[in-house]
């Protein structure tokens, strides 16, 4: 996903949360301006999944209603890292580098 | 990316959404509108509509104003006149003022200009709703307002209020144009029926006038055309009789001719007898021709009578038809009139609705600064309240004595009604004016001990039972350490609440300073950083070298210099308005000092 698409996707989720909150009476439109202003200012710095997680974490610190979104983004990033490591371990193992593969696998489980 | 469905499910869990205020149709309608807006604009543009940092763009106001007015000229172009033009120009004046302020910034409004005075007047209408601010002088309020006009948070509130105001133009009832067209069509059809009715009425009058020619006089004798018709009919009867007589004669003559013919056949041709008979036959034939000729004028009389009768019958038929036609057209006209009246009522109703909407639109524009000021003042008071509540919470956490905790809790909650949003965040703090007034007068009449007794007696546990017995209350009120500490906390808070909901008169201020002045001054100056900041500025300005307490007491000795005892008390208690605006009118404090806060 390119940066623009990532930012749009993150903002899309943020807006969906806002609308859900209105739907449930937990928020009104009057609460939107500070959130929108903050989100639009900070989103420009988001270019990767990691930065998206940071953005959502900071957003959730200011407005806890976004904490679930932040947690899920973090989980998504972790899964992605684990997937990349698993791929690396597999490639090393297939090329006979068993010790390196074990070392890489161990580094992930220790984190 | 995170699974949004999962998050939504979590939001539906009781621990997240349990405190949702309510789930009404209005809420879901709002959510539907927001969903549609997001679908239309996309997430970024959706959020951008609420972006407080977005530079102001002119034009939306003019676009909204152009929707005003429904009157059109003959060519169908919008042509505002009278009340419509007045409403439009009023709206435009507000839009120009607000957009100038928002686009070019508060510095574009020249000090003391008509524009500035207008904005100040709008703000002032809001600020005086707070008695605390209403007790300020006009100059103090203007100093506060001028400072506020440059505050980015206030500018954002103006923008928000302005966006809300111009948005109202989106809900103008545009169906009024169709309803006007429907009314005009109904009006046209009614006018058409009116003309039809006038025509048939004219025709009926004509036929009635023609029939009137067949009239009788007062004695019942036929006159005019009826007399002519009657005479013709009488002549026709006579003529028929005459024709019958002639026909009898002709028949006789024909019989005579036949006899002569038979007689002639017996004679030798061209003999004298034959010639005689033939001559008789010719005479008879001539007589028959004469008789036939005599019938012609009689027949004419009959034909004339028949013609006159036919004319009369046709006239009567025509009149009857006109009457029927008039009846039918009258029915159709009544229906057309009803439809026209109904269409007019619908149109007038829609026009009144539209006029009301446009009036509200103008009212909304005229209330932009007022509403922004109300929001700002509420936020200012709320911020102060929240700050003090937090401070009191800290104090409560530091003490172990139940009676002291009760007093602190009372100070925190006794005079306010806290409204929270679904997430538990304080949304609004309402002051309980009645309770504040009651306690204030208890303080004035019974002193701090009377108030403390009341606060301890009012304390209830979760089951609604009194926490303290009368004996326990009596013991606490005899404890000088408890009474001293509690008094210093609640007197200042109660007086602050009094200032926020009503006035403290000079007489009352005099009494309060006299009885609890030292306590209030000491407590306020030790706990109110804002007040001490202002007092330090004042001290510096007046070159006073002593302590804050000493300076304050010197102010009280010459209260008029500082706007009176009530103003000094308000300053001491940390009035958000006096602190933010400065007490410029007294000359004691400049707006520059206020800006330093």
XYZ file of C-alpha atoms in Angstrom:
708
model
C 0.000 0.000 0.000
C 1.512 3.390 -0.905
C 1.684 6.218 1.626
C -1.320 8.079 0.265
C -3.481 4.954 0.308
C -2.279 4.122 3.818
C -3.112 7.601 5.113
C -6.518 7.467 3.450
C -7.190 4.039 4.954
C -6.222 5.223 8.457
C -8.386 8.345 8.148
C -11.241 6.217 6.861
C -11.081 4.101 10.037
C -10.873 7.221 12.193
C -13.984 8.667 10.551
C -15.835 5.359 10.947
C -15.051 5.401 14.664
C -16.316 8.986 14.927
C -19.564 8.090 13.157
C -19.986 4.977 15.345
C -19.576 7.155 18.422
C -22.250 9.552 17.166
C -24.491 6.598 16.379
C -24.135 5.364 19.936
C -24.622 8.792 21.463
C -21.122 8.783 22.921
C -20.094 11.814 20.913
C -21.665 14.647 18.961
C -20.493 16.455 15.851
C -19.388 19.280 18.130
C -16.621 17.011 19.416
C -15.160 16.535 15.929
C -13.190 19.788 15.313
C -10.266 19.192 17.722
C -10.008 15.532 16.645
C -10.191 16.386 12.936
C -7.665 19.201 13.294
C -5.258 16.966 15.186
C -5.710 13.985 12.845
C -5.241 16.026 9.656
C -2.126 17.691 11.001
C -0.485 14.459 12.190
C -1.533 12.153 9.360
C 0.814 13.925 6.960
C 3.749 12.306 8.769
C 2.374 8.787 8.272
C 4.218 6.913 5.549
C 4.419 3.393 6.934
C 2.485 0.930 9.077
C 4.780 1.728 11.995
C 4.073 5.437 11.670
C 0.363 4.657 11.364
C 0.593 2.750 14.663
C 2.370 5.696 16.304
C -0.215 8.095 14.954
C -3.109 5.972 16.245
C -1.411 5.448 19.604
C -1.014 9.211 20.079
C -4.552 9.778 18.905
C -5.823 7.199 21.419
C -3.860 8.853 24.201
C -5.754 12.074 23.570
C -9.107 10.421 22.782
C -9.367 6.905 24.286
C -12.182 6.003 21.915
C -9.468 5.252 19.330
C -7.552 2.853 21.603
C -9.021 -0.252 19.984
C -7.981 1.072 16.582
C -4.450 1.684 17.869
C -4.273 -1.792 19.411
C -5.395 -3.455 16.209
C -2.896 -1.502 14.132
C -0.141 -2.546 16.504
C -1.272 -6.175 16.257
C -1.351 -5.918 12.498
C 2.209 -4.550 12.450
C 3.407 -7.307 14.757
C 1.813 -9.969 12.553
C 3.517 -8.410 9.554
C 6.932 -8.518 11.252
C 6.383 -12.094 12.341
C 5.365 -13.030 8.825
C 8.506 -11.452 7.383
C 10.687 -13.251 9.930
C 8.979 -16.567 9.246
C 9.675 -16.071 5.547
C 13.327 -15.315 6.324
C 13.663 -18.356 8.589
C 12.169 -20.544 5.896
C 14.526 -19.237 3.226
C 17.588 -19.687 5.483
C 16.471 -23.212 6.430
C 15.891 -24.131 2.785
C 19.384 -22.954 1.889
C 20.844 -25.095 4.655
C 21.707 -22.215 6.999
C 20.082 -23.893 9.972
C 22.026 -22.032 12.666
C 21.219 -18.631 11.128
C 17.563 -19.653 10.760
C 17.385 -20.663 14.436
C 19.086 -17.443 15.470
C 16.617 -15.329 13.494
C 13.645 -17.243 14.877
C 14.993 -16.855 18.400
C 15.462 -13.096 17.968
C 11.785 -12.700 17.169
C 10.490 -14.786 20.029
C 12.750 -12.898 22.447
C 11.297 -9.496 21.393
C -5.012 -2.675 8.665
C -7.132 -3.268 11.757
C -10.457 -4.948 11.312
C -12.995 -2.210 11.733
C -15.817 -4.658 12.292
C -13.942 -5.894 15.328
C -13.629 -2.385 16.698
C -17.282 -1.712 16.099
C -18.104 -4.901 17.990
C -15.940 -3.708 20.850
C -17.709 -0.394 20.848
C -20.930 -2.261 21.271
C -19.616 -3.927 24.420
C -21.200 -2.546 27.568
C -17.873 -1.368 29.015
C -17.307 0.939 26.061
C -20.736 2.075 25.135
C -22.572 1.659 28.424
C -22.361 5.327 29.148
C -23.654 6.380 25.773
C -26.109 9.100 26.527
C -29.058 7.799 24.568
C -29.920 6.202 21.304
C -32.683 8.235 19.762
C -33.833 8.654 16.224
C -32.088 12.001 16.154
C -28.769 10.356 16.897
C -29.147 7.715 14.217
C -30.394 10.326 11.770
C -27.240 12.325 12.477
C -25.116 9.211 11.968
C -26.870 8.457 8.677
C -26.187 11.978 7.481
C -22.540 11.659 8.482
C -22.251 8.305 6.694
C -23.688 9.842 3.553
C -21.316 12.776 3.889
C -18.332 10.461 4.263
C -19.448 8.379 1.267
C -19.770 11.537 -0.808
C -16.613 13.385 0.241
C -14.207 10.671 1.358
C -12.542 10.561 4.789
C -10.057 13.384 4.287
C -12.537 15.934 3.022
C -14.993 14.755 5.670
C -12.496 15.594 8.417
C -11.380 18.765 6.674
C -14.865 20.209 7.157
C -14.135 20.211 10.911
C -10.511 21.310 10.615
C -10.049 24.310 12.860
C -6.718 25.151 11.193
C -8.220 25.280 7.735
C -7.741 28.756 6.293
C -10.985 30.592 5.971
C -12.373 30.673 2.450
C -14.738 33.428 1.473
C -17.750 32.764 -0.672
C -19.879 30.253 1.204
C -21.742 33.077 2.921
C -22.492 34.914 -0.307
C -23.575 31.661 -1.914
C -25.958 31.065 0.986
C -27.279 34.639 0.866
C -27.952 34.359 -2.863
C -30.440 31.594 -2.093
C -32.570 34.146 -0.285
C -35.742 35.516 -1.848
C -38.442 33.930 -3.947
C -40.065 36.888 -5.704
C -39.424 36.945 -9.436
C -39.921 39.538 -12.143
C -41.916 39.043 -15.328
C -38.897 37.472 -17.024
C -38.686 34.896 -14.231
C -35.464 36.283 -12.736
C -35.127 36.660 -8.964
C -36.191 40.135 -7.963
C -36.057 40.847 -4.223
C -38.197 43.731 -3.113
C -39.475 45.078 0.189
C -39.021 42.703 3.092
C -37.021 40.241 0.994
C -34.510 42.913 0.006
C -34.233 44.071 3.623
C -33.572 40.541 4.856
C -31.006 40.019 2.119
C -29.131 43.229 2.866
C -29.170 42.443 6.597
C -27.708 39.011 5.897
C -25.082 40.477 3.561
C -24.039 43.050 6.158
C -23.452 40.284 8.718
C -21.674 38.050 6.211
C -19.344 40.879 5.150
C -18.544 41.693 8.769
C -17.898 38.085 9.813
C -15.925 37.205 6.677
C -13.784 40.324 7.023
C -13.010 39.237 10.583
C -12.341 35.619 9.655
C -10.492 36.192 6.401
C -8.293 39.166 7.228
C -8.058 38.520 10.950
C -9.142 40.520 13.982
C -6.635 43.296 13.221
C -8.653 44.178 10.121
C -11.371 45.489 12.432
C -10.309 49.052 13.231
C -10.481 49.998 16.918
C -13.601 52.013 17.757
C -14.932 51.593 14.226
C -18.619 50.907 13.634
C -17.692 47.306 12.863
C -15.823 46.859 16.113
C -18.635 48.452 18.101
C -21.105 46.103 16.431
C -19.041 43.030 17.312
C -18.483 44.270 20.850
C -22.225 44.843 21.239
C -22.928 41.251 20.112
C -20.334 39.886 22.513
C -21.538 42.132 25.300
C -25.083 40.797 24.995
C -23.671 37.356 25.786
C -21.226 38.306 28.482
C -23.740 40.237 30.566
C -25.746 37.036 30.989
C -23.101 36.127 33.554
C -23.703 38.254 36.624
C -20.033 38.022 37.458
C -19.259 39.816 34.205
C -22.316 42.036 34.346
C -20.923 43.635 37.481
C -17.873 44.753 35.494
C -17.850 48.257 34.067
C -18.497 48.744 30.357
C -14.834 49.657 29.829
C -13.700 46.472 31.629
C -15.982 44.347 29.508
C -14.776 46.010 26.310
C -11.165 45.401 27.328
C -12.009 41.732 27.911
C -13.866 41.480 24.596
C -11.069 43.165 22.582
C -8.607 40.697 24.026
C -10.944 37.819 23.232
C -11.416 38.932 19.618
C -7.741 38.192 19.042
C -7.856 34.796 20.757
C -7.451 31.995 18.167
C -9.857 29.800 20.156
C -12.504 32.500 19.930
C -11.833 32.968 16.201
C -12.342 29.199 15.783
C -15.639 29.440 17.675
C -16.762 32.312 15.413
C -15.903 30.222 12.381
C -17.778 27.254 13.760
C -20.814 29.405 14.628
C -20.622 31.033 11.182
C -20.444 27.667 9.398
C -23.492 26.574 11.374
C -25.343 29.778 10.533
C -24.751 29.670 6.773
C -25.515 25.961 6.690
C -29.112 26.866 7.511
C -29.505 28.151 3.959
C -29.142 24.545 2.778
C -32.497 23.728 4.342
C -34.416 26.600 2.752
C -37.725 25.212 1.511
C -37.234 25.331 -2.261
C -40.647 23.750 -2.914
C -42.107 27.223 -2.568
C -41.271 27.851 -6.245
C -43.297 24.831 -7.338
C -46.085 25.781 -4.999
C -46.119 29.266 -6.468
C -46.321 27.768 -9.983
C -49.177 25.511 -8.846
C -50.973 28.491 -7.379
C -50.458 30.573 -10.530
C -51.818 27.708 -12.646
C -54.859 27.403 -10.369
C -55.278 31.169 -10.577
C -55.088 31.022 -14.389
C -57.694 28.254 -14.547
C -60.003 30.164 -12.238
C -59.630 33.301 -14.367
C -60.412 31.220 -17.447
C -63.583 29.955 -15.765
C -64.411 33.500 -14.749
C -64.269 34.562 -18.385
C -66.316 31.528 -19.426
C -68.881 32.328 -16.781
C -69.032 35.987 -17.875
C -69.583 34.882 -21.491
C -72.378 32.448 -20.700
C -73.980 34.937 -18.355
C -73.939 37.486 -21.157
C -75.457 34.980 -23.565
C -78.106 33.985 -21.044
C -78.925 37.656 -20.504
C -79.260 38.097 -24.269
C -81.567 35.100 -24.619
C -83.521 36.236 -21.577
C -83.868 39.677 -23.190
C -85.085 38.059 -26.420
C -87.608 35.951 -24.515
C -88.714 39.041 -22.665
C -89.959 40.343 -26.031
C -92.605 37.564 -25.891
C -94.306 39.169 -22.965
C -97.762 40.056 -21.683
C -98.990 43.323 -20.314
C -100.308 43.897 -16.822
C -103.703 42.664 -17.867
C -102.280 39.466 -19.198
C -102.650 40.448 -22.812
C -99.860 39.477 -25.123
C -97.562 42.265 -26.238
C -94.580 42.598 -28.520
C -93.464 39.469 -30.288
C -95.924 37.299 -28.406
C -98.754 39.412 -29.804
C -97.271 39.064 -33.263
C -96.948 35.317 -32.789
C -100.473 35.027 -31.419
C -101.839 37.093 -34.297
C -99.909 35.009 -36.775
C -101.218 31.825 -35.198
C -104.763 33.167 -35.254
C -104.280 34.166 -38.915
C -102.892 30.700 -39.618
C -105.973 29.034 -38.138
C -108.174 31.225 -40.302
C -105.956 30.559 -43.287
C -106.225 26.808 -42.819
C -109.981 27.129 -42.657
C -109.968 29.274 -45.753
C -107.785 26.754 -47.566
C -110.191 23.985 -46.601
C -113.062 26.003 -48.069
C -111.073 26.664 -51.230
C -110.096 23.032 -51.449
C -113.804 22.097 -51.194
C -114.555 24.509 -54.022
C -111.649 23.138 -56.053
C -112.924 19.617 -55.452
C -116.373 20.661 -56.619
C -114.912 22.334 -59.688
C -112.842 19.242 -60.457
C -115.990 17.098 -60.159
C -117.806 19.498 -62.477
C -114.897 19.274 -64.892
C -115.020 15.510 -64.863
C -118.781 15.583 -65.548
C -118.238 17.974 -68.422
C -115.501 15.715 -69.777
C -117.847 12.752 -69.704
C -120.567 14.838 -71.325
C -118.213 16.054 -74.035
C -117.215 12.517 -74.907
C -120.778 11.857 -76.029
C -120.703 14.690 -78.601
C -119.287 14.811 -82.086
C -115.865 16.349 -82.004
C -115.895 20.026 -82.777
C -119.710 20.012 -82.702
C -121.352 22.929 -80.941
C -122.161 20.766 -77.898
C -118.621 19.403 -77.785
C -117.215 22.950 -78.036
C -119.723 24.130 -75.428
C -118.626 21.361 -73.034
C -114.974 22.080 -73.740
C -115.454 25.744 -73.127
C -117.155 24.907 -69.767
C -114.169 22.722 -68.908
C -111.712 25.531 -69.630
C -113.788 27.907 -67.521
C -113.750 25.449 -64.641
C -110.023 24.942 -65.036
C -109.489 28.672 -64.936
C -111.603 28.913 -61.787
C -109.586 26.111 -60.175
C -106.370 27.958 -61.001
C -107.827 31.089 -59.485
C -108.818 29.171 -56.356
C -105.348 27.622 -56.140
C -103.961 31.100 -56.393
C -106.172 32.182 -53.516
C -104.586 29.508 -51.324
C -101.058 30.975 -51.684
C -101.435 33.950 -49.304
C -103.236 31.709 -46.840
C -100.415 29.198 -46.978
C -97.963 32.038 -46.411
C -99.827 33.012 -43.276
C -99.520 29.455 -41.992
C -95.829 29.312 -42.904
C -95.265 32.667 -41.198
C -96.923 31.460 -38.019
C -94.886 28.291 -38.104
C -91.714 30.289 -38.650
C -92.510 32.608 -35.761
C -93.316 29.620 -33.559
C -90.091 27.892 -34.550
C -88.133 31.042 -33.789
C -89.800 31.234 -30.381
C -89.163 27.574 -29.647
C -85.531 27.873 -30.659
C -85.136 30.926 -28.481
C -86.608 29.101 -25.492
C -84.355 26.100 -26.159
C -81.339 28.370 -26.441
C -82.199 30.102 -23.177
C -82.711 26.784 -21.435
C -79.361 25.640 -22.781
C -77.743 28.859 -21.572
C -79.221 28.295 -18.133
C -77.873 24.734 -18.057
C -74.507 25.930 -19.304
C -74.391 28.689 -16.730
C -75.156 26.174 -13.994
C -72.369 23.893 -15.227
C -69.831 26.739 -15.511
C -70.815 28.019 -12.074
C -70.049 24.582 -10.663
C -66.721 24.468 -12.438
C -65.945 28.014 -11.342
C -66.691 27.111 -7.719
C -64.326 24.164 -8.007
C -61.664 26.324 -9.672
C -62.058 28.913 -6.922
C -61.707 26.225 -4.266
C -58.600 24.840 -5.941
C -57.178 28.338 -6.298
C -57.847 29.089 -2.618
C -56.276 25.780 -1.592
C -53.230 26.361 -3.811
C -52.939 29.910 -2.505
C -53.107 28.669 1.091
C -50.395 26.077 0.397
C -48.272 28.669 -1.373
C -48.784 31.290 1.351
C -47.955 28.649 3.932
C -44.777 27.666 2.082
C -43.929 31.341 1.617
C -44.425 31.960 5.340
C -42.262 28.932 6.111
C -39.599 30.183 3.732
C -39.830 33.703 5.151
C -39.454 32.217 8.622
C -36.432 30.212 7.475
C -34.822 33.286 5.932
C -35.558 35.334 9.036
C -33.970 32.614 11.149
C -31.026 32.563 8.749
C -30.487 36.292 9.293
C -31.039 35.877 13.048
C -28.462 33.090 13.025
C -25.931 35.334 11.269
C -26.668 38.124 13.718
C -26.030 35.686 16.556
C -22.684 34.355 15.291
C -20.543 36.539 17.554
C -23.101 36.197 20.331
C -23.120 32.383 20.131
C -19.337 32.227 19.841
C -19.127 34.468 22.899
C -21.568 32.261 24.821
C -19.496 29.194 23.936
C -16.326 30.953 24.919
C -17.684 32.202 28.227
C -19.083 28.748 29.042
C -15.715 27.217 28.216
C -13.918 29.800 30.352
C -16.159 29.087 33.315
C -15.917 25.352 32.711
C -12.121 25.493 32.597
C -12.055 27.342 35.886
C -14.541 24.956 37.420
C -12.602 21.916 36.246
C -9.379 23.364 37.590
C -10.922 24.008 40.981
C -12.563 20.604 41.085
C -9.198 18.981 40.398
C -7.612 21.057 43.133
C -10.320 20.036 45.579
C -9.907 16.379 44.599
C -6.210 16.658 45.435
C -6.995 18.200 48.811
C -9.570 15.518 49.507
C -7.009 12.828 48.765
C -4.591 14.336 51.245
C -6.924 14.412 54.252
C -8.218 11.516 56.303
C -10.878 13.166 58.416
C -14.390 12.223 57.188
C -15.934 15.563 58.155
C -13.267 17.483 56.235
C -13.751 15.185 53.251
C -17.477 15.851 53.438
C -16.922 19.582 53.389
C -14.518 19.276 50.445
C -17.000 17.049 48.626
C -19.721 19.595 49.399
C -17.608 22.415 48.030
C -16.936 20.399 44.902
C -20.482 19.240 44.190
C -22.898 21.209 46.330
C -23.361 24.132 43.962
C -22.797 22.507 40.603
C -24.500 19.975 38.405
C -21.902 18.187 36.303
C -23.020 16.817 32.945
C -20.700 14.254 31.373
C -20.575 12.820 27.878
C -20.579 9.129 27.019
C -16.860 8.789 27.656
C -17.156 10.291 31.146
C -15.590 13.588 30.091
C -17.136 16.698 31.635
C -19.249 18.256 28.944
C -20.935 20.997 30.882
C -21.032 22.323 34.411
C -24.248 23.992 35.429
C -24.412 26.178 38.479
C -27.325 25.533 40.846
C -28.395 29.102 41.343
C -31.107 28.377 43.924
C -28.815 26.369 46.163
C -26.048 28.954 45.881
C -28.443 31.745 46.837
C -29.778 29.769 49.796
C -26.282 28.990 51.117
C -25.072 32.531 50.487
C -27.826 33.963 52.658
C -27.180 31.276 55.279
C -23.563 32.433 55.298
C -24.580 36.079 55.646
C -27.193 35.429 58.332
C -25.742 32.540 60.341
C -22.048 32.839 59.611
C -19.657 30.049 58.565
C -20.677 27.761 61.416
C -24.297 27.758 60.254
C -23.129 26.810 56.766
C -20.802 24.099 58.034
C -23.599 22.629 60.164
C -25.845 22.576 57.119
C -23.194 20.924 54.927
C -22.476 18.184 57.476
C -26.183 17.622 58.082
C -26.826 17.316 54.347
C -24.098 14.658 53.921
C -25.658 11.255 53.125
C -24.159 7.834 52.506
C -24.986 5.740 49.434
C -28.100 4.441 51.200
C -29.366 7.977 51.742
C -28.689 7.952 55.516
C -27.099 10.883 57.335
C -23.363 10.400 57.830
C -23.121 12.557 60.932
C -25.362 12.627 63.978
C -26.254 15.970 65.554
C -23.860 15.176 68.397
C -20.991 14.462 65.982
C -21.713 17.704 64.130
C -21.656 19.637 67.408
C -18.268 18.101 68.275
C -16.789 19.031 64.868
C -18.102 22.590 65.078
C -16.330 22.964 68.399
C -13.052 21.879 66.826
C -11.287 25.180 65.919
C -8.786 23.436 63.646
C -11.569 21.811 61.574
C -13.696 24.953 61.484
C -10.742 27.174 60.522
C -9.602 24.903 57.681
C -13.115 24.245 56.380
C -14.154 27.901 56.485
C -11.201 29.061 54.478
C -12.086 26.564 51.746
C -15.775 26.994 51.374
C -16.267 30.729 51.931
C -14.143 31.664 48.916
C -15.794 28.998 46.763
C -19.312 29.962 47.767
C -18.612 33.643 47.140
C -17.150 32.797 43.749
C -20.303 30.849 42.887
C -22.409 33.748 44.097
C -20.511 36.058 41.758
C -21.067 33.653 38.873
C -24.820 33.536 39.370
C -25.741 36.861 40.920
C -24.222 39.987 42.438
C -22.557 40.814 45.704
C -23.687 44.270 46.666
C -21.341 46.828 48.135
C -23.131 46.410 51.477
C -22.725 42.643 51.402
C -19.082 42.928 50.304
C -18.471 45.298 53.210
C -20.042 42.807 55.622
C -18.125 39.874 54.133
C -14.740 41.619 54.279
C -15.526 42.784 57.774
C -16.393 39.305 59.037
C -14.250 36.955 56.956
C -11.971 39.279 55.006
C -8.707 37.988 56.443
C -9.667 34.368 55.899
C -10.815 34.954 52.369
C -7.767 37.033 51.457
C -5.333 34.546 52.959
C -7.004 31.543 51.363
C -7.514 33.162 48.010
C -4.002 34.527 47.774
C -2.450 31.257 48.834
C -4.445 29.164 46.378
C -5.217 31.403 43.452
C -2.213 31.813 41.209
C -4.196 33.843 38.704
C -5.364 36.326 41.318
C -1.893 36.664 42.788
C -0.499 37.272 39.301
C -2.913 40.133 38.736
C -2.307 41.564 42.194
C 1.452 41.472 41.663
C 0.979 43.458 38.440
C -1.160 45.953 40.305
C 1.357 46.217 43.112
C 4.094 46.867 40.587
C 2.031 49.496 38.795
C 1.286 51.292 42.050
C 4.840 50.865 43.363
C 3.555 49.118 46.487
C 6.373 47.468 48.409
C 4.480 45.457 51.057
C 3.050 41.937 50.893
C 0.077 40.965 48.745
C -2.104 40.787 51.838
C -1.042 44.292 52.840
C -1.616 45.609 49.335
C -5.038 44.029 49.243
C -5.975 45.571 52.535
C -4.789 48.950 51.231
C -7.067 48.452 48.207
C -9.966 47.826 50.541
C -9.291 51.066 52.419
C -9.807 53.007 49.199
C -12.154 50.730 47.244
C -13.497 53.343 44.809
C -10.089 53.574 43.136
C -10.428 49.905 42.250
C -14.071 49.835 41.178
C -15.573 49.181 44.615
C -15.381 46.410 47.162
C -17.419 44.013 45.031
C -14.932 44.366 42.150
C -12.007 43.819 44.522
C -13.745 40.751 45.908
C -14.311 39.438 42.388
C -10.639 39.981 41.611
C -9.624 38.254 44.795
C -11.832 35.284 44.048
C -10.345 34.872 40.627
C -13.147 36.029 38.387
C -12.222 34.616 34.975
C -13.506 37.729 33.259
C -11.689 40.252 35.397
C -8.552 38.179 35.246
C -8.677 37.769 31.490
C -9.707 41.316 30.659
C -8.056 43.276 33.405
C -9.779 45.935 35.429
C -8.940 48.599 32.917
C -11.675 51.020 33.877
C -10.296 51.446 37.381
C -6.965 52.479 35.962
C -5.462 49.951 38.306
C -4.786 47.311 35.745
C -4.017 47.583 32.068
C -5.026 45.301 29.246
C -1.333 44.748 28.613
C -1.122 43.219 32.046
C -4.170 41.147 31.238
C -2.552 39.970 28.047
C 0.435 38.857 30.069
C -1.827 36.319 31.720
